[in-house]
């Protein structure tokens, strides 16, 4: 397989143009969805094919609108405060409840509050009743043959009530569009299967199926098709026969095994291959057998966006529904964003409200980083011909969560530790209306974010190289220290993480200069890197003497994962990360991992909740179960 | 049954206070919902009971991030534009696809675009590859033991993808809250049963069931319980055993058969009976058997609101989710609203965008008028101690539809005719993104709305009593006529609607003065009323000579329904309404029913769609099927 067998040339059509072109082509197919008759009581969220008119009036008799007595209005006309009228039961009045039948000769209702009982059979009335007062005339609610709901109407709960009131039992709706989902790739396995090296779990099919259900379609997942031209071809044909829309996952790019586009060219029309979006570029938009067939790239984030771009609007179109507009919010960008002029880029963001401003912090932009989608609170769309935005700029962000959830989120920017994840959970478990969101930029990055007013708290572990003390001196140096405080969190054990059994017999920091050792480092500004540099200095080691000193990861776990894999032998990090990845650990130092916070925020309800959770027995006992932590002063406030 | 047996005294607790009191009581019950283990692939919209951490890293091997060749980076270090390096297949490079396994000794990927093929086994490289470039390291997506989602998290499609990527197959979620729905009332029948006089269809149970499903609960509808104390009692006990929440419908008020509150007092605690809202006042908030039991009034609109006020928040609380904030929009009130100081009032509104302003028009406020809920685009909340709002005031409205749907709505205010309903449908069927919303205020009301800029079109049929001509002279009189035009619609037959077989032998307008005839009229400003007055004048009849001249209804169909019922013998209206209700009809006149419109709006895309639908064969043939209409000039524009 050489370069010649590959489809390396993709088009770069702007998203909006691609959508317009493709959807109008699909429209012209007139491949209408079939209809079916269903009971009204099961019609929630279904879409009517035609207008529905009431069969009967509701109420279908003149009914009392109040609890009270039914009277013949003539008999009350003379009643005044000074000259009451007396009525006799069953002669010229009856007791009646709301909804009761106003039978002849009665034609008005007097509220029970306005009735004075004289004896069992007599009441006194001090005001005349006008004809038909407090009577619900026939059809007050719904008049026979009145339009209840129109065609193409998405049925809601109140519509079901109204339809039944109009005595509609069944009605015609569009069948739900069926979406066939075909995973392809010889490397793809199901989650239950063994995950050997080179295998990838099929996560997208289930994500797509959930999206189809969310958007009112019926998903059909096919079994994984290996990378074989004829198998892919016959499966696509089968799926177009069984569904209204077909998505093929992966193989949409230009790799040597990316057969999808060639298959689609053989059995149908490929309208577009390659859209000017990032993520999502290698999307294929085709028509096979009169049905839309969409080739979706394999990276989970790309997969999500391409589905949103092309399959979601089709589902809405088939269901005759308008797409909801995105909820939007103006936010201040906390970091600069650089984007290519070639693509319209969709950037995932964390949002938080700090000092009454919504602060947007970009998440990892890799198309393969599913967690950037899971963690995202919003999406920033950078148009195709825009180079990016500077930090501090106001941008409009599409919301993925509700603004009240974002308002209730404690924004943490700083160093990462497993205890932050546990705290986040414990907080949300105890105060389900408070959220903790963490961005991992290292300790110094956290202090800078605090300075710029971009976060509520900063987890930091920064050793003063002169005194050996933690954190306070950095706050004094970088912030107006009288405005800040520290919430004590944990002491934790830092050290060298090495492969299980320590095959290279690494013992000391000075071993890192050995030529047989491949190191991985943390990013600049990370407290762990400052700690390493402190020990390198103490041992008079130059950074350039260490292989891999420049290879940077942003979290302890990522470093641990690199060591657990084949790409590194050693990295610095916390004991909990080493244990989590089954690594050996050579302890170097105990350090203070604390939360920096503005004094003002200490009064905030979210923060008082956070502190009370930190001090709770449940939380402390969870930390105690991990190795390498102590919690002696947890939750104490230290003023600087 | 006398007044003494009734519970006429309800409290009047403000809604917010009632919610706070009741929900905190429910909270203190600690009646937690049970949990269950379910497959991740079926977990959409379910809520986690605890944090979920990844079991495996993803990818779990170092993977190619691009299509290209895997190389040993050392072997490329010398490559420059002028001094290319040549690599040999299987010696120091292999071809690799995105996601492929980077096996030892390879440690970098060069994109296929940057590779020049020399022969089948040789490629030329003009740039060095840095170690680990274009390689997805182990755990790039998800690192083993990383937090994927927290506790109390509502699972979305992307979460399902991430969970599977972390090799999570099953997870623990809260069971969905079960809601028992008990309809009560000896007058209540199911929609399939015969609807005799005095019977009411059970519409609320199915509306509630749909609402429960919408809010992520499992509804259980019980059979209708007749108004018998012991039967109601045992059914409530049964339902509290089988469900997490119980709603009892109707019987919550103070009628002689409203046993609910007494039953609840006997078997549990009634915390609140009577809330200061309109609609919704007679709500009962109780606890029985450790479960919340909510008594909901029977009127459909009250029922909807009380469910929204009390059951919806409970479902969200049980599902550990925050309530969504309402989408809101600022609107200009087109009519004055008067509200009682005693209640917080929830007023249903039609919304439309006219001249770039959102115009809000109040709908019928009766608690029994289901259609006011079906037709509503938004809700205006008038606080308890506010008397109301003047027309022209800007108010904040909670949206029930999307703002883009409201933007695409043609707002019609004026006279009602069945052909408007048919047009609305036909329009939406052909242009699913255009909506037509009609408020029925009569022809003169429509012209006034047009003058105030509250609508796009006004259907009118106003006869000039001097010339006998229709519509034009009224536009000249009330509007700046050079700015307006008429879209010709239909000619229609107006006449007297009388009971089937015309038992009272009504023949002429002058018969209406007969003492044995009960008339029903249309409201002031309605074209039909102006037409009647014209004929009364011609016949020298005084209004006060007609019994029922002052009893007003707002539509032809409502008048026809009154005649079909027992409350009237005759009313004036169109032939189609008479036929729809099975009435006889004595024709009086043919009149022009046209649409008044501003010239400016004639250019609007919504209106050009409307006109092309009016002129379409399908629409005209639908009108032709009705009696009493002609469509000779339909869709023509007449300038005034």
XYZ file of C-alpha atoms in Angstrom, chain A residues 20-619:
600
model
C -27.067 24.238 2.067
C -25.942 22.183 -0.926
C -26.484 18.822 0.747
C -29.792 19.526 2.468
C -31.345 21.024 -0.657
C -30.274 17.899 -2.569
C -31.869 15.693 0.121
C -34.983 17.851 0.010
C -35.318 17.340 -3.715
C -35.277 13.551 -3.214
C -38.724 13.872 -1.682
C -37.950 10.715 0.218
C -40.752 11.332 2.644
C -40.923 9.527 5.922
C -43.904 7.212 6.214
C -46.794 7.894 8.503
C -48.565 5.834 11.137
C -51.675 6.062 13.328
C -50.976 6.040 17.063
C -53.010 6.610 20.227
C -53.047 10.210 21.423
C -51.900 9.079 24.872
C -48.653 7.826 23.339
C -48.055 10.804 21.072
C -45.694 12.935 23.170
C -42.990 14.486 20.944
C -44.458 12.985 17.767
C -45.289 15.168 14.778
C -48.729 15.497 13.179
C -49.124 14.908 9.442
C -52.315 16.960 9.223
C -54.417 19.372 11.237
C -56.517 17.885 13.994
C -60.005 19.271 14.593
C -62.119 18.583 17.697
C -64.719 15.848 17.290
C -66.815 16.994 20.256
C -67.192 20.179 22.246
C -65.770 20.366 25.728
C -67.663 20.718 27.920
C -70.450 19.148 25.888
C -73.123 20.485 28.273
C -73.593 23.711 30.207
C -71.553 23.172 33.342
C -71.161 24.949 36.669
C -67.947 26.980 36.745
C -68.027 27.312 40.543
C -69.141 25.398 43.588
C -72.446 26.828 44.730
C -76.089 26.704 43.813
C -77.743 26.577 40.401
C -80.639 29.016 40.162
C -83.191 30.331 37.679
C -81.884 33.824 37.227
C -85.372 35.374 36.927
C -86.102 34.230 40.468
C -83.187 36.289 41.860
C -83.655 39.567 40.023
C -85.232 41.371 42.986
C -82.554 40.424 45.523
C -80.693 43.310 47.235
C -78.746 43.721 50.475
C -81.815 45.087 52.221
C -84.369 42.871 50.466
C -82.989 39.350 50.276
C -84.696 36.691 48.194
C -85.321 33.247 49.656
C -84.967 30.180 47.426
C -86.228 26.660 48.065
C -84.204 23.522 47.346
C -85.373 21.587 44.285
C -87.948 24.291 43.641
C -85.792 27.159 42.447
C -82.293 26.103 43.391
C -80.066 23.004 43.658
C -76.599 22.586 45.151
C -73.991 22.114 42.478
C -70.257 21.435 42.283
C -67.808 22.806 39.767
C -68.335 20.889 36.532
C -71.860 19.824 37.463
C -74.604 19.767 34.836
C -76.836 22.862 34.797
C -80.072 21.158 33.935
C -83.261 22.877 32.850
C -84.714 25.190 34.065
C -81.586 26.460 35.840
C -79.473 29.020 33.999
C -77.042 30.618 36.467
C -74.751 29.711 39.373
C -74.261 31.627 42.616
C -70.979 30.988 44.438
C -71.299 29.119 47.720
C -69.567 32.050 49.492
C -72.492 34.332 48.521
C -75.177 31.965 49.787
C -76.618 32.208 53.313
C -78.260 29.023 54.534
C -81.491 29.622 56.379
C -82.481 26.006 56.911
C -81.958 22.665 55.203
C -84.210 23.600 52.328
C -83.892 27.364 52.164
C -81.135 29.775 51.195
C -81.015 33.564 51.276
C -79.651 35.555 48.318
C -78.684 39.253 48.555
C -77.639 39.868 44.925
C -79.336 39.020 41.638
C -77.747 36.383 39.422
C -77.411 37.411 35.765
C -78.374 34.734 33.229
C -75.490 32.296 32.547
C -73.237 33.725 35.243
C -70.599 31.206 36.460
C -71.762 28.761 33.812
C -69.271 27.190 31.415
C -71.217 27.110 28.157
C -70.914 24.139 25.820
C -67.609 24.423 23.987
C -66.029 26.960 26.339
C -62.886 24.866 26.399
C -62.965 23.406 22.906
C -65.660 23.858 20.285
C -66.579 20.928 18.059
C -64.624 21.099 14.773
C -62.255 23.727 16.182
C -58.612 23.385 15.142
C -56.693 21.881 18.059
C -53.246 21.488 16.525
C -51.963 22.073 13.034
C -50.020 19.785 10.737
C -46.276 19.423 11.380
C -46.855 20.112 15.046
C -44.622 18.545 17.666
C -47.050 17.215 20.277
C -46.556 18.453 23.852
C -48.193 17.394 27.108
C -50.829 20.130 26.962
C -51.679 19.143 23.380
C -52.444 15.612 24.557
C -54.886 17.062 27.087
C -56.560 19.217 24.441
C -56.765 16.381 21.900
C -58.479 14.120 24.404
C -60.823 16.954 25.380
C -61.772 17.138 21.690
C -62.410 13.376 21.856
C -59.538 12.484 19.572
C -58.385 8.943 20.423
C -55.862 8.240 17.667
C -54.027 10.466 15.255
C -51.670 10.276 12.307
C -48.029 11.144 12.862
C -44.827 10.822 10.891
C -42.873 7.690 11.630
C -39.696 8.465 13.518
C -36.733 8.628 11.131
C -34.535 5.541 11.367
C -30.788 6.043 11.389
C -28.471 3.166 10.535
C -25.082 3.391 12.219
C -22.257 1.398 10.631
C -18.948 1.235 12.505
C -16.050 0.218 10.270
C -12.418 -0.632 10.901
C -10.559 -3.848 11.571
C -9.100 -2.267 14.724
C -12.525 -1.559 16.239
C -13.785 -3.768 19.082
C -16.810 -3.584 21.373
C -16.323 -2.475 24.958
C -16.969 -5.998 26.278
C -14.229 -7.496 24.075
C -10.553 -7.775 24.967
C -8.711 -4.554 24.299
C -5.334 -5.660 22.952
C -2.673 -3.336 21.602
C -3.774 -1.662 18.367
C -7.455 -2.126 19.145
C -9.853 0.747 19.723
C -13.209 0.570 21.517
C -16.219 1.495 19.411
C -17.444 4.476 21.412
C -18.908 6.523 18.586
C -21.706 4.119 17.614
C -23.242 4.369 21.059
C -22.739 8.134 21.181
C -24.484 8.418 17.799
C -27.309 6.148 18.947
C -27.857 8.395 21.973
C -27.810 11.482 19.765
C -30.366 9.920 17.396
C -32.672 9.224 20.352
C -32.194 12.740 21.690
C -33.196 14.144 18.326
C -36.285 11.930 18.007
C -35.016 9.230 15.716
C -34.676 5.454 15.999
C -31.058 4.272 15.914
C -30.003 0.940 14.492
C -26.439 -0.075 15.324
C -24.827 -2.540 12.924
C -21.950 -4.799 13.832
C -18.447 -3.562 13.122
C -17.480 -4.035 9.473
C -13.800 -4.827 8.897
C -11.799 -2.729 6.399
C -12.850 -4.723 3.345
C -14.234 -2.952 0.322
C -16.960 -5.460 -0.516
C -18.143 -5.911 3.052
C -18.447 -2.158 3.507
C -20.286 -1.895 0.206
C -22.871 -4.560 0.948
C -23.444 -3.258 4.485
C -24.125 0.274 3.226
C -26.622 -1.050 0.682
C -28.336 -3.131 3.372
C -28.474 -0.147 5.725
C -29.950 2.194 3.103
C -32.704 -0.354 2.547
C -33.493 -0.548 6.252
C -33.165 3.101 7.298
C -33.945 6.664 6.326
C -30.450 7.979 7.029
C -27.158 6.078 7.219
C -23.964 7.102 8.974
C -20.671 5.301 8.423
C -18.124 5.890 11.068
C -14.461 6.271 10.287
C -12.804 5.516 7.029
C -13.986 8.935 5.924
C -10.466 10.315 5.751
C -7.735 9.639 3.253
C -5.813 6.754 4.788
C -4.909 3.691 2.737
C -7.741 1.752 4.360
C -10.276 4.551 4.030
C -12.465 2.793 1.517
C -15.651 4.600 2.407
C -15.489 7.325 -0.193
C -14.649 4.929 -2.998
C -17.471 2.597 -2.042
C -19.868 5.530 -1.928
C -18.686 6.725 -5.334
C -19.362 3.298 -6.770
C -22.847 2.776 -5.345
C -24.092 6.372 -5.125
C -23.194 10.043 -5.428
C -20.588 11.680 -3.255
C -21.632 15.321 -3.157
C -18.935 16.569 -0.831
C -15.770 15.089 0.650
C -14.033 17.529 2.942
C -15.581 20.469 4.816
C -13.700 23.529 6.078
C -14.257 22.853 9.760
C -11.991 21.875 12.595
C -12.751 19.367 13.941
C -14.660 17.535 11.254
C -12.795 18.181 8.038
C -12.941 14.750 6.355
C -16.755 14.446 6.399
C -18.357 12.715 3.395
C -21.838 13.736 2.247
C -23.352 11.242 -0.140
C -26.634 9.904 -1.456
C -27.064 6.166 -1.971
C -30.274 4.431 -2.912
C -32.165 7.705 -2.496
C -31.022 8.008 1.110
C -28.530 10.392 2.710
C -25.327 8.576 3.685
C -22.866 10.506 5.811
C -19.254 9.448 6.336
C -18.078 10.583 9.745
C -14.440 10.725 10.884
C -13.346 8.467 13.725
C -11.946 10.882 16.283
C -14.671 11.234 18.898
C -14.742 15.016 18.947
C -14.817 15.203 15.142
C -17.488 12.529 15.140
C -19.631 14.538 17.534
C -19.363 17.721 15.515
C -19.941 16.137 12.102
C -23.066 14.471 13.490
C -24.230 17.838 14.814
C -23.438 19.567 11.518
C -25.197 17.136 9.175
C -27.209 14.368 10.844
C -28.994 16.456 13.486
C -30.399 18.959 10.940
C -31.571 16.042 8.781
C -33.372 14.476 11.736
C -35.066 17.781 12.463
C -35.949 18.193 8.788
C -37.429 14.672 8.636
C -39.386 15.435 11.807
C -40.565 18.726 10.262
C -39.106 20.649 13.175
C -36.974 23.774 13.272
C -33.567 23.491 14.882
C -33.449 25.215 18.245
C -31.264 28.234 18.245
C -28.229 27.845 20.511
C -28.408 29.555 23.864
C -25.556 32.032 23.895
C -23.654 34.046 26.429
C -21.001 36.734 26.142
C -17.747 35.713 27.794
C -14.270 37.064 28.326
C -11.552 34.841 26.875
C -8.960 34.001 29.513
C -6.381 32.773 26.968
C -5.392 33.743 23.499
C -6.788 31.500 20.770
C -4.961 31.034 17.486
C -6.983 29.479 14.690
C -6.202 28.573 11.108
C -7.536 30.754 8.313
C -8.375 27.563 6.456
C -11.070 26.269 8.802
C -14.057 27.340 10.786
C -13.001 26.128 14.207
C -15.199 24.879 17.052
C -13.391 25.355 20.339
C -14.578 23.741 23.575
C -14.532 26.027 26.606
C -14.952 25.925 30.368
C -17.084 28.793 31.622
C -17.350 30.328 35.036
C -18.697 33.527 36.513
C -15.955 35.403 38.344
C -16.568 38.967 39.556
C -19.833 39.037 37.586
C -18.101 38.313 34.302
C -18.373 35.045 32.426
C -14.829 33.809 31.924
C -14.164 31.352 29.080
C -11.124 29.104 29.238
C -10.296 26.999 26.153
C -9.999 23.251 26.689
C -7.707 20.865 24.864
C -8.309 21.206 21.146
C -7.291 17.730 20.000
C -9.985 15.994 17.989
C -9.180 12.810 19.885
C -9.720 14.242 23.345
C -13.232 13.122 24.252
C -12.898 14.643 27.693
C -12.703 18.125 26.154
C -16.262 17.557 25.007
C -17.398 16.037 28.290
C -15.932 18.916 30.281
C -17.035 21.685 27.929
C -19.564 24.254 29.137
C -19.677 25.995 25.786
C -18.431 26.195 22.215
C -16.711 29.145 20.599
C -16.989 29.243 16.829
C -13.989 30.938 15.194
C -15.012 31.790 11.620
C -12.963 30.564 8.709
C -11.117 33.760 7.872
C -10.402 34.823 11.450
C -6.910 34.197 12.837
C -8.055 33.909 16.418
C -8.780 36.120 19.386
C -6.623 37.806 22.004
C -7.027 37.078 25.710
C -9.374 39.559 27.384
C -11.603 39.893 24.302
C -15.365 39.447 24.662
C -16.675 36.590 22.533
C -20.107 35.021 22.060
C -20.204 31.416 23.264
C -22.810 28.721 22.520
C -23.891 27.225 25.819
C -23.818 23.462 26.420
C -24.981 23.845 30.027
C -27.525 26.125 31.639
C -26.366 29.538 32.752
C -27.561 28.829 36.287
C -25.301 25.771 36.446
C -22.432 27.948 35.279
C -23.343 30.555 37.892
C -23.124 27.863 40.554
C -19.709 26.641 39.461
C -16.558 27.222 41.472
C -13.840 27.894 38.903
C -10.511 26.383 39.836
C -7.444 27.094 37.728
C -4.080 25.798 38.813
C -2.285 22.609 39.646
C -3.906 19.235 39.234
C -4.230 16.575 41.893
C -6.522 13.580 42.227
C -7.889 15.077 45.464
C -9.432 17.903 43.405
C -11.470 15.335 41.433
C -12.613 13.698 44.653
C -13.476 17.069 46.173
C -15.443 18.002 43.069
C -17.520 14.877 43.442
C -18.032 15.028 47.119
C -19.147 18.629 46.778
C -21.646 17.891 44.033
C -22.893 14.825 45.889
C -23.626 16.871 49.010
C -24.664 20.116 47.369
C -26.136 19.047 44.075
C -26.492 22.687 43.063
C -22.803 23.512 43.424
C -20.246 22.461 40.818
C -16.464 22.576 40.829
C -14.685 22.910 37.513
C -10.929 22.563 37.259
C -8.541 23.708 34.571
C -5.035 22.314 34.875
C -2.377 24.874 34.013
C 0.087 24.312 36.827
C 0.565 26.316 40.022
C 2.087 29.463 38.530
C -0.512 29.503 35.783
C -3.114 29.365 38.548
C -1.632 32.355 40.342
C -1.618 34.312 37.084
C -5.271 33.384 36.492
C -6.077 34.535 40.017
C -4.310 37.829 39.335
C -6.374 38.363 36.187
C -9.620 37.566 38.040
C -10.312 34.447 35.984
C -10.936 31.963 38.770
C -12.295 31.620 42.300
C -9.597 29.303 43.634
C -6.127 28.208 42.562
C -4.694 24.909 43.776
C -0.954 25.546 44.153
C 2.144 23.803 45.499
C 5.044 26.187 45.042
C 8.205 25.798 47.069
C 10.230 28.865 47.913
C 13.703 27.738 46.835
C 15.303 29.910 49.532
C 13.245 29.028 52.577
C 11.805 25.632 51.610
C 8.366 27.011 52.648
C 5.328 26.549 50.439
C 2.972 28.914 48.639
C 2.868 32.069 50.833
C 5.927 33.688 49.326
C 4.576 33.225 45.792
C 1.311 34.908 46.718
C 3.279 37.770 48.246
C 5.416 38.028 45.143
C 2.712 37.877 42.461
C -0.478 39.122 44.122
C -1.570 41.981 46.342
C -1.210 39.668 49.305
C -3.464 41.541 51.739
C -6.418 40.632 49.514
C -5.698 36.891 49.462
C -5.723 33.930 51.782
C -4.909 30.246 51.670
C -7.289 27.388 52.372
C -5.068 24.566 53.651
C -5.708 21.378 51.721
C -3.301 18.395 51.845
C 0.339 17.538 52.278
C 1.382 15.100 49.590
C 4.340 12.948 48.694
C 6.208 13.836 45.498
C 8.759 11.559 43.937
C 10.006 9.714 40.904
C 7.564 7.394 39.168
C 9.263 4.403 37.540
C 8.119 1.229 35.861
C 6.849 -1.614 38.040
C 9.802 -3.389 39.678
C 12.073 -0.431 38.781
C 13.911 -2.380 36.031
C 16.377 0.456 35.408
C 17.127 0.730 39.139
C 16.521 4.449 39.397
C 17.169 5.652 42.955
C 18.135 9.309 43.033
C 17.537 12.487 41.091
C 21.080 12.260 39.792
C 20.213 9.002 38.004
C 18.124 11.040 35.584
C 21.231 12.024 33.657
C 21.919 8.392 32.750
C 21.900 7.854 29.004
C 19.669 4.767 29.258
C 16.870 6.715 30.932
C 14.094 8.467 28.995
C 12.439 11.119 31.214
C 9.097 12.925 30.827
C 8.591 16.328 32.401
C 5.710 18.541 33.516
C 5.039 21.835 31.788
C 6.754 25.111 32.686
C 5.095 26.768 35.720
C 3.967 23.471 37.227
C 4.881 23.182 40.921
C 6.243 19.698 40.256
C 8.621 21.084 37.638
C 9.774 23.819 40.056
C 10.378 21.100 42.642
C 12.376 19.066 40.117
C 14.417 22.111 39.132
C 15.140 22.743 42.822
C 16.553 19.240 43.185
C 18.458 19.439 39.907
C 20.043 22.657 41.187
C 20.859 21.056 44.536
C 22.521 18.171 42.649
C 24.191 20.552 40.204
C 22.554 18.900 37.213
C 21.871 20.818 33.966
C 18.493 20.292 32.340
C 20.026 19.479 28.982
C 21.749 16.473 30.570
C 18.358 14.784 30.975
C 16.868 13.033 27.933
C 13.207 14.030 27.637
C 13.419 17.083 29.921
C 11.600 18.973 27.147
C 8.810 16.465 26.656
C 5.955 18.004 28.659
C 2.642 16.744 29.971
C 0.033 18.744 31.855
C -0.966 16.341 34.634
C 0.521 13.794 36.995
C -1.652 11.119 35.448
C -0.476 11.894 31.938
C 3.138 11.576 33.088
C 2.315 8.334 34.884
C 0.588 7.023 31.784
C 3.665 7.808 29.680
C 5.835 5.839 32.097
C 3.338 2.983 32.167
C 3.488 2.967 28.376
C 6.644 2.487 26.380
C 7.517 6.099 25.728
C 9.288 6.957 28.999
C 11.106 5.372 31.915
C 10.666 7.959 34.604
C 8.759 11.110 35.504
C 8.123 13.172 38.583
C 4.735 13.195 40.256
C 2.622 12.280 43.245
C 2.355 8.846 44.840
C -1.365 8.554 44.102
C -0.756 8.882 40.365
C 2.008 6.265 40.470
C -0.228 3.848 42.357
C -3.168 4.466 40.052
C -1.041 3.429 37.073
C 0.655 0.529 38.866
C 4.098 2.180 38.952
C 6.850 2.092 41.535
C 7.597 5.297 43.405
C 10.774 6.781 44.885
C 9.704 9.497 47.356
C 11.576 12.805 47.183
C 9.644 15.355 49.282
C 6.417 16.168 51.113
C 4.792 19.354 49.875
C 1.846 21.600 50.702
C -0.960 21.489 48.144
C -3.267 24.381 49.067
C -5.974 26.574 47.601
C -5.236 30.236 46.974
C -8.359 32.408 47.214
C -9.341 36.068 47.478
C -10.510 37.066 50.969
C -13.717 38.402 49.465
C -14.620 34.976 48.032
C -14.330 33.361 51.465
C -17.806 34.770 52.220
C -19.315 33.231 49.073
C -21.885 30.508 49.653
C -20.255 28.206 47.108
C -16.943 28.493 48.933
C -18.399 27.996 52.417
C -20.029 24.842 51.034
C -16.687 23.771 49.610
C -14.878 24.290 52.921
C -17.507 22.433 54.912
C -17.231 19.495 52.499
C -13.406 19.595 52.801
C -13.724 19.392 56.585
C -16.335 16.621 56.480
C -15.518 13.176 57.819
C -16.638 11.513 54.576
C -14.234 13.517 52.486
